[in-house]
PDB file of C-alpha atoms in Angstrom:
ATOM      1  CA  LEU A   1       2.789  -5.378  -8.175  1.00 98.00           C
ATOM      2  CA  ALA A   2       4.605  -5.705  -4.908  1.00 98.00           C
ATOM      3  CA  VAL A   3       2.418  -5.996  -1.815  1.00 98.00           C
ATOM      4  CA  LEU A   4       3.073  -5.263   1.847  1.00 98.00           C
ATOM      5  CA  THR A   5       0.794  -6.922   4.393  1.00 98.00           C
ATOM      6  CA  PRO A   6       0.811  -6.959   8.174  1.00 98.00           C
ATOM      7  CA  TYR A   7      -0.538 -10.502   8.129  1.00 97.00           C
ATOM      8  CA  GLN A   8       0.548 -14.032   8.841  1.00 97.00           C
ATOM      9  CA  PRO A   9       1.295 -16.364   5.880  1.00 97.00           C
ATOM     10  CA  VAL A  10      -2.221 -17.847   5.811  1.00 97.00           C
ATOM     11  CA  ALA A  11      -3.740 -14.403   5.194  1.00 97.00           C
ATOM     12  CA  ASP A  12      -0.943 -13.454   2.793  1.00 98.00           C
ATOM     13  CA  LYS A  13      -2.124 -16.296   0.565  1.00 98.00           C
ATOM     14  CA  GLN A  14      -5.598 -14.744   0.484  1.00 98.00           C
ATOM     15  CA  VAL A  15      -4.166 -11.321  -0.417  1.00 98.00           C
ATOM     16  CA  HIS A  16      -2.105 -12.878  -3.198  1.00 98.00           C
ATOM     17  CA  ALA A  17      -5.148 -14.740  -4.502  1.00 98.00           C
ATOM     18  CA  PHE A  18      -7.261 -11.569  -4.504  1.00 97.00           C
ATOM     19  CA  PHE A  19      -4.790  -9.605  -6.613  1.00 97.00           C
ATOM     20  CA  ALA A  20      -4.068 -12.550  -8.916  1.00 97.00           C
ATOM     21  CA  GLU A  21      -7.796 -13.162  -9.480  1.00 98.00           C
ATOM     22  CA  SER A  22      -8.151  -9.445 -10.229  1.00 97.00           C
ATOM     23  CA  GLY A  23      -5.613  -9.817 -13.031  1.00 97.00           C
ATOM     24  CA  PHE A  24      -2.477  -8.463 -11.374  1.00 97.00           C
ATOM     25  CA  ASP A  25       0.930 -10.094 -11.467  1.00 97.00           C
ATOM     26  CA  ILE A  26       2.381 -10.208  -7.954  1.00 97.00           C
ATOM     27  CA  VAL A  27       6.153  -9.967  -8.221  1.00 98.00           C
ATOM     28  CA  ARG A  28       6.737  -9.875  -4.476  1.00 98.00           C
ATOM     29  CA  LEU A  29       4.607 -10.041  -1.346  1.00 98.00           C
ATOM     30  CA  VAL A  30       6.024  -9.479   2.127  1.00 98.00           C
ATOM     31  CA  GLY A  31       3.986 -10.174   5.241  1.00 98.00           C
ATOM     32  CA  LEU A  32       5.123  -8.591   8.494  1.00 98.00           C
ATOM     33  CA  LYS A  33       3.592 -11.457  10.503  1.00 98.00           C
ATOM     34  CA  CYS A  34       2.052  -9.195  13.153  1.00 97.00           C
ATOM     35  CA  ASP A  35       0.376 -11.162  15.928  1.00 96.00           C
ATOM     36  CA  THR A  36      -2.650  -8.966  16.655  1.00 95.00           C
ATOM     37  CA  ALA A  37      -4.597  -6.017  15.306  1.00 92.00           C
ATOM     38  CA  ASN A  38      -2.996  -3.926  18.039  1.00 95.00           C
ATOM     39  CA  SER A  39       0.513  -4.978  17.042  1.00 96.00           C
ATOM     40  CA  ILE A  40      -0.311  -4.117  13.429  1.00 97.00           C
ATOM     41  CA  ALA A  41      -1.202  -0.581  14.522  1.00 95.00           C
ATOM     42  CA  HIS A  42       2.109  -0.271  16.374  1.00 96.00           C
ATOM     43  CA  THR A  43       4.366  -1.417  13.544  1.00 96.00           C
ATOM     44  CA  PRO A  44       7.379   0.921  13.509  1.00 96.00           C
ATOM     45  CA  GLU A  45       7.625   3.210  10.484  1.00 94.00           C
ATOM     46  CA  ALA A  46      11.284   2.227  10.153  1.00 95.00           C
ATOM     47  CA  GLN A  47      10.243  -1.390   9.605  1.00 97.00           C
ATOM     48  CA  VAL A  48       7.767  -0.416   6.882  1.00 97.00           C
ATOM     49  CA  LEU A  49      10.406   1.739   5.160  1.00 96.00           C
ATOM     50  CA  ASP A  50      12.969  -1.039   5.332  1.00 97.00           C
ATOM     51  CA  VAL A  51      10.627  -3.600   3.781  1.00 98.00           C
ATOM     52  CA  VAL A  52       9.441  -1.287   1.011  1.00 98.00           C
ATOM     53  CA  LEU A  53      12.923  -0.128   0.044  1.00 97.00           C
ATOM     54  CA  ASN A  54      14.893  -3.345   0.552  1.00 98.00           C
ATOM     55  CA  GLU A  55      12.431  -6.168  -0.063  1.00 98.00           C
ATOM     56  CA  LEU A  56       9.575  -4.927  -2.237  1.00 98.00           C
ATOM     57  CA  ASP A  57      10.904  -2.340  -4.645  1.00 98.00           C
ATOM     58  CA  GLY A  58      12.685  -3.267  -7.837  1.00 98.00           C
ATOM     59  CA  ASP A  59      12.850  -2.548 -11.536  1.00 97.00           C
ATOM     60  CA  ASP A  60      10.304  -5.320 -12.094  1.00 98.00           C
ATOM     61  CA  VAL A  61       7.714  -3.607  -9.852  1.00 98.00           C
ATOM     62  CA  ASP A  62       5.280  -1.090 -11.342  1.00 98.00           C
ATOM     63  CA  ALA A  63       3.487  -0.248  -8.079  1.00 98.00           C
ATOM     64  CA  ILE A  64       3.653  -1.061  -4.373  1.00 98.00           C
ATOM     65  CA  ILE A  65       0.420  -1.704  -2.504  1.00 97.00           C
ATOM     66  CA  GLN A  66      -0.013  -1.842   1.275  1.00 97.00           C
ATOM     67  CA  VAL A  67      -3.000  -3.738   2.665  1.00 97.00           C
ATOM     68  CA  GLY A  68      -4.290  -3.990   6.220  1.00 96.00           C
ATOM     69  CA  THR A  69      -6.152  -0.915   7.447  1.00 93.00           C
ATOM     70  CA  ASN A  70      -4.512  -0.961  10.891  1.00 95.00           C
ATOM     71  CA  LEU A  71      -1.100  -0.595   9.256  1.00 94.00           C
ATOM     72  CA  SER A  72      -1.227   3.116   8.524  1.00 85.00           C
ATOM     73  CA  ALA A  73       1.454   3.994   5.986  1.00 87.00           C
ATOM     74  CA  LEU A  74      -0.053   7.315   4.945  1.00 84.00           C
ATOM     75  CA  PRO A  75       2.683   9.474   6.522  1.00 87.00           C
ATOM     76  CA  LEU A  76       5.403   7.577   4.614  1.00 92.00           C
ATOM     77  CA  PHE A  77       4.053   6.727   1.203  1.00 94.00           C
ATOM     78  CA  PRO A  78       3.723  10.126  -0.537  1.00 94.00           C
ATOM     79  CA  ALA A  79       7.473  10.717  -0.111  1.00 94.00           C
ATOM     80  CA  LEU A  80       8.229   7.145  -1.188  1.00 95.00           C
ATOM     81  CA  GLU A  81       6.213   7.671  -4.377  1.00 96.00           C
ATOM     82  CA  LYS A  82       8.433  10.604  -5.272  1.00 95.00           C
ATOM     83  CA  GLN A  83      11.629   8.788  -4.309  1.00 96.00           C
ATOM     84  CA  LEU A  84      10.783   5.564  -6.150  1.00 97.00           C
ATOM     85  CA  ARG A  85       8.955   7.263  -9.049  1.00 97.00           C
ATOM     86  CA  LYS A  86       6.082   4.798  -8.975  1.00 97.00           C
ATOM     87  CA  PRO A  87       2.721   4.487  -7.235  1.00 97.00           C
ATOM     88  CA  VAL A  88       2.993   3.491  -3.585  1.00 97.00           C
ATOM     89  CA  LEU A  89      -0.573   3.044  -2.391  1.00 96.00           C
ATOM     90  CA  PRO A  90      -1.736   2.533   1.180  1.00 95.00           C
ATOM     91  CA  ILE A  91      -5.100   0.799   1.472  1.00 95.00           C
ATOM     92  CA  ASN A  92      -6.615   3.584   3.580  1.00 93.00           C
ATOM     93  CA  VAL A  93      -5.960   6.168   0.851  1.00 94.00           C
ATOM     94  CA  ALA A  94      -7.442   3.863  -1.776  1.00 95.00           C
ATOM     95  CA  LEU A  95     -10.549   3.369   0.372  1.00 95.00           C
ATOM     96  CA  ILE A  96     -10.985   7.109   0.921  1.00 95.00           C
ATOM     97  CA  TRP A  97     -10.471   7.819  -2.789  1.00 97.00           C
ATOM     98  CA  HIS A  98     -13.018   5.191  -3.796  1.00 97.00           C
ATOM     99  CA  ALA A  99     -15.603   6.348  -1.243  1.00 97.00           C
ATOM    100  CA  LEU A 100     -15.308   9.969  -2.356  1.00 97.00           C
ATOM    101  CA  ARG A 101     -15.531   9.121  -6.049  1.00 98.00           C
ATOM    102  CA  ALA A 102     -18.479   6.783  -5.409  1.00 98.00           C
ATOM    103  CA  ILE A 103     -20.511   9.681  -3.984  1.00 98.00           C
ATOM    104  CA  GLY A 104     -19.449  12.092  -6.708  1.00 98.00           C
ATOM    105  CA  VAL A 105     -16.760  14.044  -4.866  1.00 97.00           C
ATOM    106  CA  ASP A 106     -13.942  14.755  -7.312  1.00 96.00           C
ATOM    107  CA  ASP A 107     -11.888  17.062  -5.081  1.00 96.00           C
ATOM    108  CA  LYS A 108      -8.108  16.727  -5.073  1.00 96.00           C
ATOM    109  CA  PHE A 109      -6.164  16.413  -1.816  1.00 94.00           C
ATOM    110  CA  TYR A 110      -2.512  17.389  -1.866  1.00 94.00           C
ATOM    111  CA  GLY A 111       0.299  15.912   0.162  1.00 92.00           C
ATOM    112  CA  LYS A 112      -1.388  12.525   0.510  1.00 91.00           C
ATOM    113  CA  GLY A 113      -0.043  10.829  -2.610  1.00 94.00           C
ATOM    114  CA  ARG A 114      -0.733  10.713  -6.334  1.00 94.00           C
ATOM    115  CA  LEU A 115      -4.059   8.904  -6.101  1.00 95.00           C
ATOM    116  CA  LEU A 116      -5.724  11.736  -4.180  1.00 95.00           C
ATOM    117  CA  GLU A 117      -3.798  14.454  -6.014  1.00 95.00           C
ATOM    118  CA  GLU A 118      -4.242  13.352  -9.623  1.00 94.00           C
ATOM    119  CA  PHE A 119      -7.234  11.042 -10.014  1.00 94.00           C
TER     120      PHE A 119
END
């Protein structure tokens, strides 16, 4: 996996530990080092695109995960999935998918990425 976080290095270590303890190999993790929850919410889309395309993606990456619910990458990631031909999952989509499946809703939602379209 490659992981994008909006966090400072101390929190990035916790994110890395979570995925590693869950059995995932973290190839790359990039933290944007946002200062506040408000600054996370105002991260420019161009910055997210730049990091995903130029720092996270690679032939050794099977999927790209974005954590930090204030960092909304939903408008960008469905197109990136098609471009990169691999899962690019924003945390908010994963949370919505899990909540719906947990209550028995199996509906598909199109235009929001493979997770909501296919699973």
